Amino acid sequence: MLMMPVLDLQFGERIVTLMAALVLVLQIAMVSQRWIVLHIRIFAVQSLLLAMIAATIAWYNHAPHIYIAAVLTLVVKVILVPILFERLVTRMEIHEEIEPIVNVPLSVLIAGGLTLVGYVVAESFYRPDAPGVGHNALAVAISLFLIGFFTMINRRKALTQVLALLSLENGLFLAAISLTYGMPLIVELGILFDVLVAAMVLGILVYRIRESFESMDVSRLRRLRG
Amino acid sequence: MLLILLLLIPVATAAASYFARRRTVMEAVNLAGFGAIFFASVVLGARVLADGTVSLANGFFYADALSALVILLTASVALICASYSIGYLRDDQQSGELGDDASGKEQLAQLRMYYTLTPLFVFSMLFMAVANNLGVMWAAMEATTLASIFLVTFYGKITSLEAAWKYAMIGGVGLSMALFGTLVAYYAGHNLTGSAALSGLNWSVLAQHSAELDKTSMRLAFVLILMGYGTKAGLAPMHTWKPDAYSEAPVPSAALLSTSTLNCAFYGLIRFYILTSGCLGAEYPSHLLLLFGLLSMGVAVPFVLVQKNFRRLLAYSTIDHAGIMAIALGIGGALGSLGLMLHMTFHTIAKALLFLCAGNVYQHFKTDQFSKIKGSVIKAMPLTGVVFFVAMLAIIGMPPFSLFQSEFLILRAAFDGGHTLTGVLFVVFSAGVFAGVLLLVGGMILGPGGDEPVAARRPWRNGSLLALASTLVIIGFWVPAPLFELISRAARVVSGQ
Amino acid sequence: MENAAQFFLLLMLSPLVTGVIRTLKARLQTRRGPGILQLYRDLQKLFSKGMVIPETASWIFTVTPWIVFFSTILAGLMIPMVAAEAPLGLFGGVLAVIYLLGLGRFFLALSGMDTGSSFGGLGSSREMTISALAEPAMMLAIFTVAIGAGSTGLTEIAGTAIGQSWRFLAPSQMFAFAALSLVLIAETGRIPVDNPDTHLELTMIHEAMILEYSGPYLALLEWAASIKQLVLMTLLINCFWPFGLQPTWFGFGAVEGICWLLGKLLLLSCAIVLLETVNAKMRLFRVPELLAVAFTLGSLALISTFLF
């Protein structure tokens, strides 16, 4: 009765669509909640889902080099970066976000609106002839990009801005997977290496900001003008 | 082999500096390393003139005239800055800017950080110029941001952190857009060569088949790339990080940032421009470039006129010149491209010189506000004063200096190509910047004298200053033939001939 | 015939569900709890007690318990519980259910303000704030499901859902389910929106509105509250997980259907209890944030039926 047609392409498409939808929900959850540690964990789960999407697409389209990208994503974005940031948060002892510039219900609604924009943009890429998965994931990817960008502007704690930047890059990774089955391996390696180093660098910077300003509130960075 | 060497030397220099124990060893290693890089880049230039292009590893590394020019400029500035920074950092160490613990360990750590990060910084810029793969180019550009963040926070002041944060965030967002653009460009081309092939993102391959790229994708890609690499170049409205970063970073790093990073950002932009104009025709990218260029020039004018801080003034001047280069790229054609390449070369020399002079002034007077420099620079530091004045005249485009010639060429290209409004606005904005800089900096240099003592000797710094200044003056009258040939070939790469 | 059967099921099952939830919660908190049948005993006790009606109350006060009780039962008769065909399914679908429940809530809010006590007014205003945000979310989520089924009749919705087994993997269904779950918590007054066990001024919403009631009227209102909870839970279950829904009430299928219903209700109760135990009650002005998320999820659900 509940037969699992695992090798069926349609099933694969459904699973990928489902995971992409979950990724979107997580991104909206990131907009709506205010605990920094939870933010980091949601980012980790989101990256995990992305790695799983990559693996699924690799399976169904017989593109083995995407497996490597998936594993790398797993190692860097699911394990290394969240551990780095959680240690940072423990050291800095800040756990809650202050009120963002646009209040939470409104920013959640804006995030919904940006999702719609993402869909509209993704429509122009729609290729009905191309088999396999893709269209939904691309829309989610662009939405992730836009929502990440919005969160960067909206939030005031430095670490949250960094996480928003990283979720923006997550969106780009998803776009790469769904548009072109990932980029050449060297490029993926380079990008992931950059992400790792960026996380470390930004982490150190956030720590130093916290030390100097007694707070991670970047709206206090106003001394340089003109 | 040459290309690999070009990349290995800076890495080796960084490693050696990291493990060095004494300051003099670090300084010597840096100087030697950058000297070797400069030498290698000259040899590369000669090879490119002889062979056309140099490529390695199945097209992974690729250098044509454009790359060779950018590499040569980067290497020269890096060398001069290396010799300047020896004197500059020694002065900082003496005056306690680097931290004032008795044993000197903290200061040594700071110096080590500088002497390790700077070669890595230069490495990433060189990598960008020799990488053929668009994605690797992006990764190198991101690496320049990462390497330079800690250079901006070098002095550890609150304002440095603020500047570094803005730089990191705005640069991060911009580069994400550039990554997206690279991705879309890859998508536009992946029908040609297959998805898993490394050559799918190779610029040389894509340039050959640019007419077959997918048009709608390339439109989107170019906009994203323009906004992305334009952020690194400092085109308005993504320029807000520049004044902060340039005024907080140590002067040699600021000089590198404002010349070499600018050139590399434009290098990336030019590569994509070539692809886009091959695919969509030159009109679409041209409109966008002209828009951003004029906007940058326009934004620079008011900020230059009311500026109070001369390092920020230099930043706005860089924004202005980035706008000029964008306009030149947008105008295109044989004249426009030649103007662009000449301007890039001359601007590099003049701007680097300006920053070094500003460094001298800052270290002597301990302030970078115009109002606090009560005496005139020329009385307190005659050599610096003269050189500063000359460089300033050069950068605002006063004849007979070289920048006047390149700007005139660009103007001619504008009017010839029918971009009359652009030309008019160009003149208006340049006049605004001309007036502002002349008044402010001229007043600072030649103002009524106070009783500032004549400054101490600074062999390293003044030596570098003189070398660069003489280059600037000579180039105004005579460009050596091989250099000019390299520049024209680079221009031909841009205009597609 | 089915009307009567479902009527009795609603009446008798709802206190049991409430009792199960309370007992499970108590057990999770290592208490023994009042026992599963406690609400039955409470209702019996309340029906035998006398009533005290405030002098300042108007006719609304006396009429409300009846309206609330009967509108909730009527709404319950319109949803498929055991059989795919709801007894009063011809008279109304999804919209009727929502509006009947809304009618009940309207009168309850009015009666809260009717007595003139400050607690009642406080409860009414809070209830209205929450429902103003929760209702659109609920409607969007239900419309998503209805669009998928091509009709707003709950019978058709449940019928379509039975036919396609992997349908709930679709993102629109997932979003609608998430939105509806959040709304369920808000509408039934569970933690983290409202604490059903408290009588503290700072935290009570539903309790504040019925504070002045006593005796049989209180019994009717408590019963209606648990029936409403049962109705919403069944709506959630049978729109998205309609396994075990029988074609009609007759025959042995009815017993199997009741067993499936009980099983699913038990699962959902466990989920609710877990959610209540793990979370703390949200401060009132944070509740709009939660409901904004529900609203966005609902809109995304609706949009994704067209886009995904």
Coordinates of C-alpha atoms in Angstrom, one line a residue, chain B residues 40-296:
Chain B
A40 CA 58.7 38.5 -12.6
S41 CA 56.0 40.8 -13.7
V42 CA 58.3 42.7 -16.0
V43 CA 59.4 39.4 -17.5
L44 CA 55.8 38.4 -17.9
G45 CA 55.1 41.6 -19.7
A46 CA 57.9 41.0 -22.1
R47 CA 56.7 37.4 -22.7
V48 CA 53.2 38.6 -23.4
L49 CA 54.5 41.2 -25.8
A50 CA 56.4 38.5 -27.6
D51 CA 54.0 35.6 -27.5
G52 CA 50.6 37.2 -27.3
T53 CA 49.2 35.2 -24.4
V54 CA 50.7 32.9 -21.8
S55 CA 48.7 30.0 -20.5
L56 CA 49.4 27.1 -18.3
A57 CA 47.7 24.0 -16.9
N58 CA 45.3 23.4 -19.8
G59 CA 44.1 27.0 -19.7
F60 CA 43.6 27.2 -16.0
F61 CA 46.1 30.0 -15.8
Y62 CA 45.9 32.5 -18.5
A63 CA 47.6 35.9 -19.0
D64 CA 47.1 38.2 -21.9
A65 CA 48.1 41.8 -22.3
L66 CA 45.4 43.0 -19.9
S67 CA 46.4 40.6 -17.2
A68 CA 50.1 41.5 -17.7
L69 CA 49.4 45.2 -17.3
V70 CA 47.3 44.8 -14.2
I71 CA 50.0 42.5 -12.7
L72 CA 52.8 44.9 -13.6
L73 CA 50.9 47.8 -11.9
T74 CA 50.1 45.8 -8.8
A75 CA 53.7 44.6 -8.5
S76 CA 55.1 48.1 -8.9
V77 CA 52.8 49.6 -6.3
A78 CA 53.5 46.7 -4.0
L79 CA 57.3 47.2 -4.3
I80 CA 57.1 50.9 -3.6
C81 CA 54.7 50.3 -0.7
A82 CA 57.0 47.7 0.7
S83 CA 60.0 50.1 0.8
Y84 CA 57.8 52.9 2.1
S85 CA 56.3 50.7 4.9
I86 CA 59.7 49.9 6.3
G87 CA 60.2 53.6 7.2
Y88 CA 56.5 54.1 8.0
L89 CA 56.2 51.2 10.4
R90 CA 59.5 52.0 12.1
D91 CA 58.1 55.5 12.8
D92 CA 54.9 54.0 14.2
Q93 CA 56.9 51.6 16.4
Q94 CA 58.9 54.5 17.8
S95 CA 55.9 56.7 18.4
G96 CA 54.0 54.0 20.2
E97 CA 51.2 53.5 17.7
L98 CA 51.6 49.8 17.6
G99 CA 51.2 49.3 21.3
D100 CA 53.5 50.3 24.0
D101 CA 54.6 47.3 26.1
A102 CA 58.2 47.4 27.2
S103 CA 59.4 44.1 25.8
G104 CA 58.2 45.0 22.3
K105 CA 56.4 41.7 21.8
E106 CA 53.1 43.2 21.0
Q107 CA 54.6 45.5 18.5
L108 CA 56.5 42.6 16.9
A109 CA 53.3 40.7 16.7
Q110 CA 51.6 43.6 14.9
L111 CA 54.5 43.9 12.5
R112 CA 54.4 40.2 11.8
M113 CA 50.7 40.5 11.0
Y114 CA 51.3 43.3 8.6
Y115 CA 54.3 41.6 6.9
T116 CA 52.4 38.4 6.5
L117 CA 49.1 39.7 5.4
T118 CA 50.4 42.1 2.8
P119 CA 52.1 39.4 0.7
L120 CA 48.9 37.3 1.0
F121 CA 46.9 40.3 -0.1
V122 CA 49.1 40.8 -3.1
F123 CA 49.0 37.1 -3.8
S124 CA 45.2 37.1 -4.1
M125 CA 45.3 40.1 -6.4
L126 CA 47.9 38.4 -8.7
F127 CA 45.9 35.2 -8.6
M128 CA 42.8 37.1 -9.8
A129 CA 44.7 38.4 -12.7
V130 CA 46.0 35.1 -13.9
A131 CA 43.0 32.9 -13.2
N132 CA 41.1 32.0 -16.3
N133 CA 38.2 30.5 -14.5
L134 CA 35.5 33.1 -13.5
G135 CA 34.7 31.3 -10.3
V136 CA 38.3 31.2 -9.2
M137 CA 38.5 34.9 -10.1
W138 CA 35.7 35.5 -7.7
A139 CA 37.3 33.4 -5.0
A140 CA 40.5 35.4 -5.4
M141 CA 38.5 38.7 -5.1
E142 CA 36.9 37.5 -1.9
A143 CA 40.3 36.5 -0.6
T144 CA 41.5 40.1 -1.2
T145 CA 38.7 41.3 1.1
L146 CA 39.5 38.8 3.7
A147 CA 43.2 39.5 3.7
S148 CA 42.7 43.2 3.9
I149 CA 40.2 43.2 6.7
F150 CA 42.8 42.8 9.3
L151 CA 45.0 45.4 7.6
V152 CA 42.2 47.9 8.1
T153 CA 41.9 47.0 11.8
F154 CA 45.6 47.3 12.2
Y155 CA 45.7 50.1 14.7
G156 CA 42.9 48.5 16.8
K157 CA 41.0 51.8 17.4
I158 CA 37.3 51.9 17.7
T159 CA 37.0 53.7 14.4
S160 CA 39.2 51.0 12.8
L161 CA 36.8 48.3 13.9
E162 CA 33.9 50.3 12.6
A163 CA 35.6 50.8 9.2
A164 CA 36.5 47.1 9.0
W165 CA 33.0 46.1 9.8
K166 CA 31.5 48.3 7.1
Y167 CA 34.1 47.0 4.7
A168 CA 33.4 43.4 5.5
M169 CA 29.7 43.7 5.4
I170 CA 29.3 45.8 2.3
G171 CA 32.1 43.9 0.6
G172 CA 30.5 40.6 1.6
V173 CA 27.1 41.5 0.2
G174 CA 28.7 42.9 -3.0
L175 CA 30.7 39.8 -3.5
S176 CA 27.7 37.6 -3.0
M177 CA 26.0 39.5 -5.8
A178 CA 29.1 39.0 -7.9
L179 CA 29.0 35.2 -7.1
F180 CA 25.4 35.1 -8.2
G181 CA 26.4 36.9 -11.4
T182 CA 29.2 34.4 -12.0
L183 CA 26.7 31.6 -11.4
V184 CA 24.2 33.1 -13.9
A185 CA 27.0 33.5 -16.4
Y186 CA 28.0 29.9 -16.0
Y187 CA 24.3 29.0 -16.6
A188 CA 24.3 31.1 -19.7
G189 CA 27.3 29.2 -21.0
H190 CA 26.7 25.7 -19.8
N191 CA 24.8 24.7 -22.8
L192 CA 28.0 25.1 -24.8
T193 CA 30.5 22.9 -23.0
G194 CA 28.7 20.6 -20.6
S195 CA 28.1 21.0 -17.0
A196 CA 31.0 19.2 -15.3
A197 CA 33.8 20.5 -17.4
L198 CA 36.1 22.9 -15.7
S199 CA 36.4 24.8 -19.0
G200 CA 32.8 25.8 -18.7
L201 CA 33.7 28.8 -16.6
N202 CA 36.9 29.6 -18.4
W203 CA 36.9 33.1 -19.6
S204 CA 38.9 32.4 -22.8
V205 CA 36.5 29.7 -23.8
L206 CA 33.4 31.8 -23.1
A207 CA 34.9 34.8 -24.9
Q208 CA 35.3 32.8 -28.0
H209 CA 31.7 31.7 -28.0
S210 CA 30.2 34.8 -26.5
A211 CA 27.7 35.2 -29.3
E212 CA 26.1 31.9 -28.4
L213 CA 25.6 32.6 -24.7
D214 CA 22.0 32.8 -23.4
K215 CA 20.9 36.5 -23.7
T216 CA 18.5 36.9 -20.8
S217 CA 20.8 35.3 -18.4
M218 CA 23.7 37.4 -19.5
R219 CA 21.7 40.5 -18.9
L220 CA 21.0 39.5 -15.3
A221 CA 24.6 38.3 -14.9
F222 CA 26.1 41.6 -16.0
V223 CA 23.9 43.7 -13.6
L224 CA 24.9 41.5 -10.7
I225 CA 28.5 41.5 -11.6
L226 CA 28.5 45.3 -12.0
M227 CA 27.0 45.8 -8.6
G228 CA 29.2 43.1 -7.1
Y229 CA 32.6 44.0 -8.5
G230 CA 31.5 47.6 -8.5
T231 CA 31.3 47.4 -4.8
K232 CA 34.9 46.5 -4.5
A233 CA 35.8 49.2 -7.0
G234 CA 33.9 51.7 -5.1
L235 CA 31.3 52.8 -7.6
A236 CA 28.4 54.7 -6.1
P237 CA 26.1 53.8 -4.5
M238 CA 28.2 51.0 -3.1
H239 CA 31.0 53.3 -2.1
T240 CA 30.3 54.0 1.5
W241 CA 33.0 51.7 2.9
K242 CA 35.8 53.4 1.0
P243 CA 36.3 56.6 3.0
D244 CA 36.3 54.7 6.3
A245 CA 38.6 52.0 5.2
Y246 CA 41.1 54.2 3.5
S247 CA 41.3 56.6 6.5
E248 CA 41.8 53.8 9.0
A249 CA 44.2 51.4 7.3
P250 CA 47.9 52.0 7.5
V251 CA 49.0 54.2 4.6
P252 CA 50.8 51.6 2.5
S253 CA 47.8 49.2 2.7
A254 CA 45.5 52.0 1.8
A255 CA 47.6 52.8 -1.2
L256 CA 47.4 49.1 -2.2
L257 CA 43.7 49.1 -1.7
S258 CA 43.0 52.2 -3.7
T259 CA 45.2 51.3 -6.6
S260 CA 45.7 47.5 -7.0
T261 CA 42.3 46.4 -5.6
L262 CA 40.6 49.0 -7.7
N263 CA 42.5 47.7 -10.8
C264 CA 41.6 44.1 -10.0
A265 CA 37.9 44.9 -9.5
F266 CA 38.0 46.7 -12.9
Y267 CA 39.8 43.7 -14.4
G268 CA 36.9 41.5 -13.3
L269 CA 34.4 44.0 -14.6
I270 CA 36.3 44.3 -17.9
R271 CA 36.3 40.5 -18.4
F272 CA 32.6 40.3 -18.0
Y273 CA 32.1 43.4 -20.1
I274 CA 33.9 41.6 -23.0
L275 CA 31.6 38.6 -22.6
T276 CA 28.4 40.7 -22.3
S277 CA 29.2 42.9 -25.2
G278 CA 30.0 39.9 -27.3
C279 CA 26.7 38.4 -26.4
L280 CA 24.3 41.3 -26.3
G281 CA 26.1 44.0 -28.2
A282 CA 27.9 46.9 -26.5
E283 CA 24.8 49.1 -25.9
Y284 CA 23.3 47.4 -22.8
P285 CA 26.5 47.2 -20.7
S286 CA 27.5 50.6 -21.9
H287 CA 24.4 52.3 -20.6
L288 CA 24.8 50.7 -17.2
L289 CA 28.4 51.5 -16.9
L290 CA 27.8 55.1 -17.9
L291 CA 25.1 55.4 -15.3
F292 CA 27.2 54.1 -12.5
G293 CA 30.2 56.1 -13.6
L294 CA 28.5 59.4 -13.7
L295 CA 26.8 58.6 -10.4
S296 CA 30.1 58.0 -8.8

